[in-house]
């Protein structure tokens, strides 16, 4: 197999192996001991394979489409048993057309992106919900110091797509990358996509975004869709754009389920929204067990938002009686400044109250001293703790 083998010791230190070697009477010579060390390291720690896209013919000049090299690299990695690494090396720019990396694979996989990946500047290239897609891949980790550039400005007025889409897998981790100019979403889950470039949907198990991830978006930085559960998002810097969203859920009277979402230690810089839950009227299902903790807002227009009357920018959606149930949502130590006149808006369904909503240590001040941000709450069972909430909030339409 093409690639570089990296020896790792999982259970024994090198000194321990040397001591073992020194006690083997038949291997007193240096060369014999070296062979023994290699054999022991293979047995103890395994050989982790690093396969670079350059090994399969990638050019990395930012002009030539490296699609085939990326596909061949994925084929090699996906069939490898050694917990391999798919490497996009630093110092190079790889032009890449639409691609889907499919599993299931033979072992867990690390995708290490240290270079720049840039999309074709062509509307015809991405006819669908994604530019780069990983589907049915379990135990996937995407890391690195590189950049994902979707060249999305030509898309924003006409089509919907995510820069990176994850669907159908479990136990996914994303950290360290810079996303910019997404087609719509930065990171997505494959169903409802907006201009941010990211979307997560139909993902199960542990799903994590962490490690100082910088998302520069025109829409949602991260959007979490139907069928997603057990998600951890931490150390994200988002801005500009529409913030981190759960939903939209329940469009066209569909059932949606999202639960066990934890967003922590994230910063929002001059975004339209901060942390948002959005559902359509007429849907069913639930969004529950959600926490937004240690969140910082800087001049965010709508820092905290639950919108159960989402209409995708329109204002003529008909009233419907059913709704996605929003429950057990906690805002903990959410502080900073609001650039608009509504810092907190909890606008829950008229027929199905939001329940178990907690505001703990929430303090949002005006970014502009001449504008005093307000709060709004309708039909939510609301609890405030830790010295109250700024701006003050009271709720009508629901009994706590």
XYZ file of C-alpha atoms in Angstrom:
400
model
C 0.000 0.000 0.000
C 1.205 3.492 -0.799
C 1.805 5.519 2.322
C 4.086 6.095 5.273
C 4.053 3.752 8.266
C 4.202 5.358 11.682
C 5.154 3.100 14.613
C 3.215 3.757 17.796
C 3.479 2.115 21.235
C 0.057 1.807 22.765
C 0.836 -0.074 25.974
C 4.627 -0.199 26.448
C 7.289 2.471 26.657
C 10.401 2.275 24.468
C 12.585 1.702 27.544
C 10.413 -1.257 28.523
C 10.865 -2.778 25.102
C 14.652 -2.246 25.285
C 14.758 -3.971 28.688
C 12.841 -6.902 27.238
C 15.280 -7.006 24.319
C 18.254 -7.007 26.676
C 16.966 -10.127 28.392
C 16.640 -12.154 25.191
C 19.810 -14.236 24.993
C 19.456 -15.006 21.300
C 19.370 -11.304 20.392
C 22.521 -9.810 21.875
C 23.595 -8.096 18.682
C 22.346 -4.606 17.865
C 20.789 -5.574 14.544
C 18.958 -8.482 16.110
C 17.611 -6.290 18.855
C 16.479 -3.671 16.337
C 14.515 -6.325 14.470
C 12.971 -7.410 17.761
C 12.010 -3.825 18.586
C 10.212 -3.458 15.281
C 8.361 -6.732 15.762
C 7.312 -5.835 19.297
C 6.203 -2.348 18.269
C 4.062 -3.839 15.548
C 2.472 -6.310 17.913
C 1.982 -3.838 20.757
C 1.011 -0.593 19.095
C 0.230 -1.399 15.488
C 1.337 0.385 12.341
C -0.711 3.494 11.611
C -0.736 4.339 7.906
C -0.496 7.928 6.659
C -1.680 8.225 3.067
C -1.243 11.590 1.375
C -3.288 12.778 -1.579
C 0.105 13.423 -3.208
C 0.717 9.657 -3.154
C -2.206 9.295 -5.548
C -1.315 12.054 -7.966
C -2.723 15.263 -6.487
C -1.093 18.388 -7.960
C -1.996 21.002 -5.346
C -1.529 24.021 -7.596
C -5.019 25.467 -7.051
C -5.703 25.192 -10.789
C -5.932 21.462 -11.529
C -8.947 19.571 -10.193
C -7.559 16.969 -7.771
C -10.835 15.034 -7.485
C -9.515 11.681 -8.740
C -6.502 11.792 -6.424
C -8.761 12.486 -3.437
C -11.098 9.631 -4.411
C -8.219 7.176 -4.813
C -6.748 8.252 -1.486
C -10.095 7.709 0.226
C -10.410 4.244 -1.315
C -7.011 3.297 0.114
C -7.745 4.790 3.515
C -11.236 3.332 3.838
C -9.956 -0.195 3.236
C -7.025 0.097 5.657
C -7.184 -1.740 8.990
C -4.602 0.358 10.871
C -6.605 3.488 11.880
C -5.133 5.385 8.897
C -4.725 9.089 8.230
C -5.930 10.762 5.039
C -3.430 13.628 4.647
C -3.923 16.910 2.801
C -0.442 18.410 3.247
C 0.373 21.968 4.256
C 1.658 24.651 1.921
C -0.465 23.627 -1.069
C -3.891 24.520 -2.490
C -6.050 21.685 -3.811
C -8.861 22.492 -6.215
C -11.670 20.012 -5.621
C -15.010 19.453 -7.317
C -18.011 17.857 -5.610
C -17.101 14.609 -3.864
C -18.691 12.058 -1.547
C -16.531 9.856 0.679
C -18.588 6.791 1.541
C -18.332 4.080 4.158
C -18.552 1.844 5.974
C -14.790 1.592 6.315
C -12.487 -1.032 7.815
C -11.417 1.050 10.832
C -11.655 4.513 12.348
C -10.183 7.256 10.144
C -8.397 10.544 10.746
C -8.602 13.146 7.982
C -5.731 15.601 8.509
C -6.215 18.823 6.517
C -3.191 21.118 6.811
C -3.348 22.615 3.326
C -6.125 24.567 1.604
C -9.038 22.919 -0.195
C -10.920 25.214 -2.561
C -14.126 24.585 -4.504
C -14.511 25.080 -8.231
C -15.940 28.496 -8.969
C -18.768 26.925 -10.963
C -22.486 26.775 -10.195
C -22.841 23.557 -12.185
C -20.347 21.736 -9.988
C -22.445 21.304 -6.843
C -25.957 20.267 -7.756
C -27.208 19.078 -4.407
C -26.876 19.546 -0.674
C -23.115 19.397 -0.302
C -19.704 20.087 -1.768
C -17.721 17.609 0.381
C -19.722 14.778 1.907
C -18.862 11.980 4.337
C -21.600 9.368 4.609
C -21.921 6.183 6.676
C -18.417 6.620 8.116
C -18.143 5.725 11.805
C -15.340 6.928 14.105
C -14.326 9.769 11.775
C -12.043 12.569 12.951
C -11.352 15.632 10.793
C -8.538 17.794 12.142
C -5.758 20.119 11.035
C -4.704 23.723 10.630
C -5.832 24.101 7.017
C -8.649 25.981 5.324
C -11.857 24.991 3.526
C -12.819 27.662 0.958
C -16.200 27.070 -0.688
C -16.022 30.059 -3.067
C -19.663 30.450 -2.147
C -20.477 34.027 -3.140
C -21.788 32.959 -6.564
C -24.205 30.553 -4.828
C -25.804 32.740 -2.240
C -28.672 34.099 -4.331
C -29.634 30.970 -6.212
C -28.812 27.561 -4.700
C -28.497 25.777 -1.356
C -25.508 23.703 -0.388
C -23.104 22.970 2.458
C -19.342 23.054 2.257
C -19.004 19.982 4.472
C -21.818 17.503 5.034
C -21.834 14.602 7.488
C -24.598 12.018 7.223
C -25.398 8.549 8.458
C -22.305 7.992 10.607
C -21.537 7.962 14.315
C -18.818 9.285 16.625
C -17.580 12.193 14.512
C -15.077 14.844 15.658
C -14.108 18.062 13.870
C -11.425 20.428 15.157
C -8.918 23.089 14.227
C -9.931 24.051 10.675
C -10.834 27.400 9.150
C -14.008 27.543 7.030
C -14.726 30.455 4.712
C -17.000 31.394 1.790
C -19.270 28.375 2.110
C -21.904 27.737 -0.529
C -24.564 28.112 2.145
C -23.639 26.371 5.395
C -20.151 25.542 6.624
C -20.900 22.238 8.285
C -24.113 20.366 7.665
C -25.981 17.158 8.120
C -27.346 16.589 4.699
C -31.000 17.606 4.797
C -32.021 21.243 5.200
C -29.125 23.424 4.134
C -28.536 27.119 4.392
C -25.714 29.350 3.297
C -23.419 28.681 6.230
C -21.526 25.761 4.834
C -21.896 23.345 7.712
C -24.747 21.023 8.508
C -25.165 17.920 10.651
C -28.108 15.586 10.092
C -29.043 11.952 10.687
C -25.866 11.643 12.750
C -25.774 9.408 15.800
C -23.427 8.654 18.649
C -20.896 11.223 19.823
C -20.573 14.167 17.449
C -18.066 16.870 18.354
C -16.873 20.176 16.959
C -13.997 21.638 18.917
C -10.502 23.064 18.955
C -10.746 26.746 18.019
C -12.698 26.257 14.824
C -13.152 29.513 12.879
C -16.296 29.774 10.758
C -16.813 32.766 8.480
C -20.309 32.429 7.102
C -23.128 34.064 5.193
C -25.691 31.892 6.974
C -25.534 29.427 9.871
C -22.047 28.599 11.112
C -23.325 25.211 12.237
C -26.826 23.897 11.628
C -28.062 20.791 13.411
C -30.870 18.940 11.686
C -33.375 16.145 12.049
C -32.219 12.853 13.522
C -29.157 14.221 15.301
C -28.329 13.381 18.899
C -25.422 13.446 21.343
C -23.623 16.487 19.938
C -20.819 18.456 21.600
C -19.786 21.804 20.093
C -17.035 23.724 21.861
C -14.453 26.478 21.260
C -16.071 27.744 18.073
C -15.600 31.304 16.850
C -18.453 32.285 14.536
C -18.887 35.482 12.582
C -20.235 36.963 10.519
C -23.284 34.864 9.664
C -26.385 33.457 11.348
C -24.802 31.736 14.324
C -25.380 28.163 15.521
C -28.850 26.811 14.792
C -30.861 23.765 15.737
C -33.156 23.361 12.751
C -35.071 24.354 11.015
C -37.239 21.416 12.076
C -40.698 20.212 11.028
C -40.944 21.757 7.571
C -43.952 20.581 5.522
C -45.528 18.965 8.600
C -42.708 16.456 9.025
C -41.579 14.788 12.231
C -38.183 15.845 13.574
C -36.041 14.722 16.507
C -32.952 16.374 17.983
C -31.630 15.787 21.489
C -28.572 15.886 23.758
C -26.872 18.924 22.257
C -24.206 20.787 24.271
C -22.741 24.038 22.939
C -20.025 25.534 25.158
C -17.171 28.051 25.201
C -18.185 29.594 21.883
C -17.899 33.197 20.667
C -20.130 35.054 18.213
C -18.850 38.179 16.515
C -21.400 40.500 14.880
C -23.636 37.641 13.762
C -27.333 38.049 13.002
C -28.185 35.339 15.530
C -26.224 33.726 18.314
C -27.746 30.448 19.536
C -31.053 29.651 17.847
C -33.724 26.949 17.781
C -36.062 27.252 14.804
C -39.097 25.144 13.933
C -41.914 25.354 11.401
C -45.572 25.368 12.359
C -47.306 22.060 11.647
C -44.350 19.838 12.452
C -44.086 17.207 15.164
C -41.419 15.484 17.229
C -39.059 17.165 19.653
C -35.931 19.245 20.309
C -34.843 18.519 23.872
C -31.982 18.180 26.373
C -30.075 21.157 24.964
C -27.522 23.357 26.763
C -25.761 26.556 25.685
C -23.015 27.230 28.220
C -20.258 29.853 28.550
C -21.312 31.723 25.430
C -19.928 35.157 24.538
C -21.706 37.592 22.211
C -20.125 40.645 20.605
C -22.635 42.976 18.910
C -24.899 40.046 17.989
C -28.271 41.189 16.641
C -30.338 38.360 18.193
C -28.134 36.610 20.787
C -30.708 34.114 22.170
C -33.619 32.963 20.029
C -36.318 30.279 20.020
C -38.515 30.748 16.949
C -41.393 28.285 16.542
C -42.918 30.357 13.769
C -39.985 30.042 11.385
C -40.949 30.857 7.800
C -37.568 31.047 6.021
C -37.738 34.798 5.591
C -41.366 34.895 4.438
C -44.222 36.359 6.463
C -47.259 34.523 5.095
C -46.906 31.011 6.519
C -50.349 29.761 7.669
C -51.059 29.143 11.348
C -51.067 25.439 12.258
C -51.917 23.719 15.511
C -49.205 21.049 15.762
C -45.581 21.841 16.572
C -42.208 20.361 17.402
C -41.977 20.118 21.210
C -39.102 22.222 22.607
C -38.091 21.220 26.135
C -35.238 21.098 28.644
C -33.207 23.952 27.146
C -30.627 25.701 29.334
C -28.749 28.958 28.743
C -25.881 29.117 31.260
C -23.431 32.023 31.556
C -24.412 33.578 28.237
C -22.977 37.093 28.285
C -21.846 39.931 26.045
C -23.468 42.590 23.900
C -26.411 42.864 21.538
C -26.282 44.919 18.352
C -30.080 44.982 17.995
C -33.113 45.856 20.068
C -34.129 42.279 21.014
C -31.477 40.424 23.019
C -33.649 37.474 24.058
C -36.653 36.131 22.133
C -38.402 32.934 23.234
C -41.357 32.705 20.848
C -42.911 29.289 21.444
C -45.837 27.579 19.805
C -49.277 28.812 20.769
C -50.585 25.263 21.147
C -47.543 23.533 22.672
C -45.543 25.418 25.279
C -41.783 25.221 25.551
C -41.038 23.505 28.870
C -38.030 23.384 31.171
C -36.397 26.563 29.806
C -33.678 27.927 32.122
C -31.755 31.196 31.971
C -28.826 31.037 34.401
C -26.334 33.886 34.594
C -27.497 35.515 31.355
C -26.330 39.114 31.015
C -26.526 40.834 27.624
C -25.731 44.529 27.475
C -26.201 46.959 24.545
C -23.337 47.271 22.083
C -24.549 50.805 21.416
C -25.440 52.793 24.519
C -28.218 54.573 22.596
C -30.087 51.277 21.964
C -31.556 49.447 24.922
C -32.094 45.767 24.049
C -35.316 44.170 25.242
C -36.566 40.635 25.773
C -39.656 38.721 24.652
C -41.152 35.476 25.884
C -44.346 33.735 24.802
C -45.714 30.408 26.033
C -42.520 29.139 27.667
C -42.238 27.601 31.128
C -39.274 29.720 32.194
C -36.940 29.662 35.194
C -34.318 32.339 35.855
C -31.479 31.827 38.343
C -28.145 33.241 39.485
C -29.194 36.838 40.085
C -31.785 37.165 37.352
C -31.432 37.995 33.677
C -30.311 41.109 31.806
C -32.395 42.350 30.115
C -35.219 41.379 32.444
C -37.655 38.863 31.029
C -41.167 37.700 31.874
C -43.299 35.266 29.956
C -46.922 35.329 28.958
C -49.101 32.500 27.767
C -47.610 29.679 29.853
C -47.883 28.586 33.477
C -44.568 27.812 35.149
